PDB file of C-alpha atoms in Angstrom:
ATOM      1  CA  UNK A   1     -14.395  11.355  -5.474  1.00 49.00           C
ATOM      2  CA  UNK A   2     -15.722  10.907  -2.421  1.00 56.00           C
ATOM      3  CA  UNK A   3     -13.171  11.566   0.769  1.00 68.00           C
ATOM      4  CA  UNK A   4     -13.461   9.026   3.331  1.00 63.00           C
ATOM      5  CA  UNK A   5     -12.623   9.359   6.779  1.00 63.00           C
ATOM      6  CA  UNK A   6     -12.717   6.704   9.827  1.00 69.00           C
ATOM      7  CA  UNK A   7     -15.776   6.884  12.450  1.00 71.00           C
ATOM      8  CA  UNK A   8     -14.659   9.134  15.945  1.00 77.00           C
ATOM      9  CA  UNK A   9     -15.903   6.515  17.852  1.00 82.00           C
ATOM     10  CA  UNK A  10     -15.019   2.481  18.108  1.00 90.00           C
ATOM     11  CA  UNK A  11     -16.594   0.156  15.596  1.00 93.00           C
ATOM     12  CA  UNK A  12     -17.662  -3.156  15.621  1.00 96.00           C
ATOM     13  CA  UNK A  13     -17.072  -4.684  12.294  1.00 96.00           C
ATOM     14  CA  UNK A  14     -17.172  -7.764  10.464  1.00 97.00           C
ATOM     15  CA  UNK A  15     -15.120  -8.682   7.361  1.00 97.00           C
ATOM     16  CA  UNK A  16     -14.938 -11.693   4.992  1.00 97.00           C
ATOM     17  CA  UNK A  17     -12.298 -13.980   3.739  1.00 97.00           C
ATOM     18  CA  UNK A  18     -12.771 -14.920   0.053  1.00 97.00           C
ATOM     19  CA  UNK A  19     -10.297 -16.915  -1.559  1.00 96.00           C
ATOM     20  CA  UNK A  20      -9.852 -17.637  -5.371  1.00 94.00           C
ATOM     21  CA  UNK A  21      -7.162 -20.123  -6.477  1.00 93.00           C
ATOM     22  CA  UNK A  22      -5.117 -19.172  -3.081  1.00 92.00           C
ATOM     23  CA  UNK A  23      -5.699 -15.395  -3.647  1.00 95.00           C
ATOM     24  CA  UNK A  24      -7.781 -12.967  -1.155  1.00 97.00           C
ATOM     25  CA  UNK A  25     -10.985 -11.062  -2.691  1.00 97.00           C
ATOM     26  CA  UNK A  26     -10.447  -7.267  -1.270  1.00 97.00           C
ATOM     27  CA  UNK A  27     -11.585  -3.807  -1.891  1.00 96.00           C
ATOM     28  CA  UNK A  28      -9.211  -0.887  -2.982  1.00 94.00           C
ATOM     29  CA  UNK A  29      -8.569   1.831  -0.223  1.00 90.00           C
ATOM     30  CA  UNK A  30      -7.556   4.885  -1.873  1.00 85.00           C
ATOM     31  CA  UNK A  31      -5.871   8.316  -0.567  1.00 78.00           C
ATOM     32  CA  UNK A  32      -7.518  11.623  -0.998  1.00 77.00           C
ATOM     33  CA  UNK A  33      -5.143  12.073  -4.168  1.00 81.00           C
ATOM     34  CA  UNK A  34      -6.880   8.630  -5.893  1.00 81.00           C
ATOM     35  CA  UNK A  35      -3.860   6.572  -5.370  1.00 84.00           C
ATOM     36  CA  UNK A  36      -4.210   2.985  -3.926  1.00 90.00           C
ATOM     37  CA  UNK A  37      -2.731   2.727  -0.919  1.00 86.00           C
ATOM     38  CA  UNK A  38      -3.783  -0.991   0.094  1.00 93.00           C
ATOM     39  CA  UNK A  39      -6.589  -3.348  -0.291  1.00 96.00           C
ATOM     40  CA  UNK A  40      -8.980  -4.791   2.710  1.00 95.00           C
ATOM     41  CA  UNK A  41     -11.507  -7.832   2.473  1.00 97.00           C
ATOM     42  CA  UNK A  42     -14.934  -6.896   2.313  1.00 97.00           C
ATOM     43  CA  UNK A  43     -17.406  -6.646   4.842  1.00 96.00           C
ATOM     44  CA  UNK A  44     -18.803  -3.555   7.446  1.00 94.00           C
ATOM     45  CA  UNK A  45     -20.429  -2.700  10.705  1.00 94.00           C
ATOM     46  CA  UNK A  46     -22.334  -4.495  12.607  1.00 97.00           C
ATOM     47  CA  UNK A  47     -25.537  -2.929  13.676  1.00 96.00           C
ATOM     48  CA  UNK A  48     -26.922  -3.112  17.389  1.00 97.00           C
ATOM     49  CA  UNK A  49     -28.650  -6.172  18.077  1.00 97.00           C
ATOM     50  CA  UNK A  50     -26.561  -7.742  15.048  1.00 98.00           C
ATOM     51  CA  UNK A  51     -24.414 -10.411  15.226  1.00 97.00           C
ATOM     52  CA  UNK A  52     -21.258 -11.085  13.447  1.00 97.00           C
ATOM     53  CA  UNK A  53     -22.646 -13.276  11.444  1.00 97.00           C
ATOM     54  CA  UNK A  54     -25.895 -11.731  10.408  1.00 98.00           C
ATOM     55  CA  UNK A  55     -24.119  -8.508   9.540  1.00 97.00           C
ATOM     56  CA  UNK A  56     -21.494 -10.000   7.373  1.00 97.00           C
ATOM     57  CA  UNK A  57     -24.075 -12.363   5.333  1.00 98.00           C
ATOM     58  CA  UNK A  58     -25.880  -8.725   4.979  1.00 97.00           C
ATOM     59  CA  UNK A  59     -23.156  -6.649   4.180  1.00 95.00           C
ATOM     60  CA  UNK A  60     -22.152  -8.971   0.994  1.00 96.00           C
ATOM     61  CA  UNK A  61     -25.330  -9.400   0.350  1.00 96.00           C
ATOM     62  CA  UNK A  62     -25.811  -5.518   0.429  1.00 94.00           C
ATOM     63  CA  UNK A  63     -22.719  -4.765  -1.573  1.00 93.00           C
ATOM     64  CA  UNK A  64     -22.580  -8.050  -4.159  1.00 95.00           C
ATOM     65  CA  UNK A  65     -26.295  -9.089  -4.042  1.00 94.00           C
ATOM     66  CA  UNK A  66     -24.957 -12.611  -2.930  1.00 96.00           C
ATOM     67  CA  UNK A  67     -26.174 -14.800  -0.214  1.00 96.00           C
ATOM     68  CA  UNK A  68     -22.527 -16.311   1.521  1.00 97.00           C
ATOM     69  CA  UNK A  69     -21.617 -19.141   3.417  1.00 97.00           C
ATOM     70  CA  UNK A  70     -19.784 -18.375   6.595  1.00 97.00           C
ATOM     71  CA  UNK A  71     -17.057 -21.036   6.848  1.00 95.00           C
ATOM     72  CA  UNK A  72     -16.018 -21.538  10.956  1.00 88.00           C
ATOM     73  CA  UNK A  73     -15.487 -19.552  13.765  1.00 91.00           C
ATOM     74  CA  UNK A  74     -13.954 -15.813  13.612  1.00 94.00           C
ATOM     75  CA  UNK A  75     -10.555 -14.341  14.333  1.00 93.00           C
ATOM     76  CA  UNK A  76     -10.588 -11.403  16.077  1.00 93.00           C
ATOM     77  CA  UNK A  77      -8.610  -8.311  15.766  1.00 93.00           C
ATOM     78  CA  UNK A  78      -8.172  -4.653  17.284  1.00 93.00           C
ATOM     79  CA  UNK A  79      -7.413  -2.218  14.354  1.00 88.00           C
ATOM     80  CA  UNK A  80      -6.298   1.179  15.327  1.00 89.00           C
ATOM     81  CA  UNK A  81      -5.559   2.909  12.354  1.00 81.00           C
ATOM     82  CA  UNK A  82      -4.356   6.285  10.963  1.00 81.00           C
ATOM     83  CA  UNK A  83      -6.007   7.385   7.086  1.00 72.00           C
ATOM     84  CA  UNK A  84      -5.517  10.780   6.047  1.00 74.00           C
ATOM     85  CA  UNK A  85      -4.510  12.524   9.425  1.00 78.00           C
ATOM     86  CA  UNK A  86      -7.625  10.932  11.057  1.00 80.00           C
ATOM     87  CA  UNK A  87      -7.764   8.288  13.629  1.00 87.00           C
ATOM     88  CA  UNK A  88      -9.835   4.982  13.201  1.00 82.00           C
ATOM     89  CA  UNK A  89     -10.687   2.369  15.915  1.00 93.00           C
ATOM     90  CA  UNK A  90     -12.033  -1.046  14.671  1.00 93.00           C
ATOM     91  CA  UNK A  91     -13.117  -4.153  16.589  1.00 95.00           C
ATOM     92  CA  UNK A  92     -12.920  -6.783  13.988  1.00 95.00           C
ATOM     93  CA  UNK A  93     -15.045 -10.268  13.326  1.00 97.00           C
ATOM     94  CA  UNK A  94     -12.524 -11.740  10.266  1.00 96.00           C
ATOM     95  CA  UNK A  95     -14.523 -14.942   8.572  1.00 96.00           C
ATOM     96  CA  UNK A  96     -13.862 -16.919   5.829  1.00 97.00           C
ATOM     97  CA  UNK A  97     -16.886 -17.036   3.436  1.00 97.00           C
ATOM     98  CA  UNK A  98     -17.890 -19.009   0.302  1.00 96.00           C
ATOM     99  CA  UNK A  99     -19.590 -17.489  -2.437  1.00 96.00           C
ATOM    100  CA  UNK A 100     -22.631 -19.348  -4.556  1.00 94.00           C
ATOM    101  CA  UNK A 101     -20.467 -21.393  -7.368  1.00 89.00           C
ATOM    102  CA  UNK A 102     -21.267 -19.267 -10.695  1.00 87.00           C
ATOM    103  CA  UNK A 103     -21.018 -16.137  -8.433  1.00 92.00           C
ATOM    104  CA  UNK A 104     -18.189 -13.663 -10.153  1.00 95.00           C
ATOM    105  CA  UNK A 105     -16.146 -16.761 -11.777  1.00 89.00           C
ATOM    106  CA  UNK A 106     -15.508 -15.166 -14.750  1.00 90.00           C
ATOM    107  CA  UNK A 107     -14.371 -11.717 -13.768  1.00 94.00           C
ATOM    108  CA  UNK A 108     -11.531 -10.507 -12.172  1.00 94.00           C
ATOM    109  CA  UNK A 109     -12.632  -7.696 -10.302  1.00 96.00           C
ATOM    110  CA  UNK A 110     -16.230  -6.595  -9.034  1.00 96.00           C
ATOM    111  CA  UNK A 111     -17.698  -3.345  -8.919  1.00 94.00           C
ATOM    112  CA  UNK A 112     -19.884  -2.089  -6.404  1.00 93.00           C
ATOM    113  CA  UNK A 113     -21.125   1.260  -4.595  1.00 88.00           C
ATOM    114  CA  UNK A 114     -21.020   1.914  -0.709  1.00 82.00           C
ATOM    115  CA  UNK A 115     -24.540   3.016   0.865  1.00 77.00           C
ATOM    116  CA  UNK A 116     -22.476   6.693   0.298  1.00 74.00           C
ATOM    117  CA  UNK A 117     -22.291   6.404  -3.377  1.00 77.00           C
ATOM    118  CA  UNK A 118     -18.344   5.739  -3.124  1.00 80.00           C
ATOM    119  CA  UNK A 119     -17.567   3.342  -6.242  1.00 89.00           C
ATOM    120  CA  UNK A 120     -15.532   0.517  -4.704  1.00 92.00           C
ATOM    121  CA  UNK A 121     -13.299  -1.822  -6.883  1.00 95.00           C
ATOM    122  CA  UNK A 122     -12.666  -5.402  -5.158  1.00 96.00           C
ATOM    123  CA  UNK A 123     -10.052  -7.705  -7.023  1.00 96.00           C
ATOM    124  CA  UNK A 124      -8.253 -11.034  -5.973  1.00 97.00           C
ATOM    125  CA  UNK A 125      -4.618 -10.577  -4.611  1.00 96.00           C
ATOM    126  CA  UNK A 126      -1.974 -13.018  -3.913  1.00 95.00           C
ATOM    127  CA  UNK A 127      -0.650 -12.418  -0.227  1.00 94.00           C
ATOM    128  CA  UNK A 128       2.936 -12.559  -1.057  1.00 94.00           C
ATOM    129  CA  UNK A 129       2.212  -9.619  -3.036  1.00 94.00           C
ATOM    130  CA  UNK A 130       0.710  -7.281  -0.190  1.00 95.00           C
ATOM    131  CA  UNK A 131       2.833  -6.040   2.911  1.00 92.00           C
ATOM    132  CA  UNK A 132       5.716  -5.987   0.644  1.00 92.00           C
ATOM    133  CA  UNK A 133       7.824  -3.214  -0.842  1.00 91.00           C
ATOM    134  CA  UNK A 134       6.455  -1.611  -4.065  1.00 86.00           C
ATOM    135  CA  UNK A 135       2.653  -3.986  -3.060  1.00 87.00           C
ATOM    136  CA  UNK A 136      -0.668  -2.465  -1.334  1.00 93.00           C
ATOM    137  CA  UNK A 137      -0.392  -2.485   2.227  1.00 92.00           C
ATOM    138  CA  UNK A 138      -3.308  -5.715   3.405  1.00 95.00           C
ATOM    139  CA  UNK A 139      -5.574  -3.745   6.147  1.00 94.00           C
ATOM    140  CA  UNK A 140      -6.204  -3.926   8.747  1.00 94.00           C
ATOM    141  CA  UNK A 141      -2.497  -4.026   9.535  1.00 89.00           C
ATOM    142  CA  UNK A 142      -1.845  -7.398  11.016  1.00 90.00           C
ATOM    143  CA  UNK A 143      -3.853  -9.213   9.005  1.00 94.00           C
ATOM    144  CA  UNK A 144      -1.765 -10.744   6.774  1.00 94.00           C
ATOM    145  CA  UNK A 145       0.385 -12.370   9.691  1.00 91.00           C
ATOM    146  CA  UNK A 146      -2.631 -13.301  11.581  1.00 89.00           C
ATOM    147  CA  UNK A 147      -3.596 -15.431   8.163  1.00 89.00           C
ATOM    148  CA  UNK A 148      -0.332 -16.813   8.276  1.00 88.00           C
ATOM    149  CA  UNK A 149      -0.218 -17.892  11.671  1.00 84.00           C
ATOM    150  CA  UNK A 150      -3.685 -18.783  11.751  1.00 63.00           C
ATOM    151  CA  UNK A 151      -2.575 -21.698   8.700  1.00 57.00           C
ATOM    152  CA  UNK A 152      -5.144 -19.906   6.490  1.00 54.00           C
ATOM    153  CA  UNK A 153      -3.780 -17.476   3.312  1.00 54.00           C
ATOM    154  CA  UNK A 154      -5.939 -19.454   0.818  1.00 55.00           C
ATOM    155  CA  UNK A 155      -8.155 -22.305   1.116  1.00 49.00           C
ATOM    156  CA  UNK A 156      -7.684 -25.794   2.397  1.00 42.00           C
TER     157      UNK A 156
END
């Protein structure tokens, strides 16, 4: 298993909304142990001269082998985060994106590898089961109220 641990620096990221019959596409995040500690939309850093959007049409691209629609403007969010003893620091981009019609209709989770050969699982959840007791935290922490303010938390 392979032991992840955030960047020592600040990140730029960008990160995709994907919604299925009201519930959120997002990737497992596990603990050193294997255990799932909460789920987070796909997407990843943006490299220099990149923007938002170019990164986060390659990143799914990269990780599915799917060309997405972005779907409006970005929220944006400052995730300072704690995994494993180790401090993260995230600038995020958070989009909502369409995926190609056949794309993944049948299945209810996707595998996929990260460029560092970590085997990710992505699955649909409902958000009134994350941020609860017993439930997968949603990260970045936030999140989930900044959908729900926002009048997003599944599509329109």
């Amino acid at each position: 298993m392979t032991r992840w641990r955030p960047h020592a620096h600040i990140r730029v990221v960008a990160i995709g909304l994907h919604w299925r019959d009201g519930r959120l596409l997002a990737a497992e995040v596990r603990d050193d142990a294997g255990r799932i500690k909460g789920v987070r939309p796909l997407g990843g850093e943006i490299e220099f001269g990149e923007s938002w959007r170019a990164a986060l049409v390659r990143e799914f691209n990269e990780e599915l082998g799917i060309d997405i629609v972005l779907k409006g403007e970005a929220l944006m969010l400052e995730n300072i985060f704690v995994h494993e003893g180790a401090t993260g620091h995230e600038v995020m981009f958070i989009s909502e994106v369409g995926f190609p019609d056949a794309a993944f209709r049948d299945q209810d989770r996707i595998d996929f590898s990260e460029d560092n050969g970590a085997h990710i699982v992505a699955r649909w959840f409902d958000l009134a089961d994350l941020d609860v007791e017993g439930g997968p935290s949603l990260f970045p922490t936030g999140l989930k109220n900044l959908l729900l303010g926002a009048g997003k938390g599944g599509p329109a």
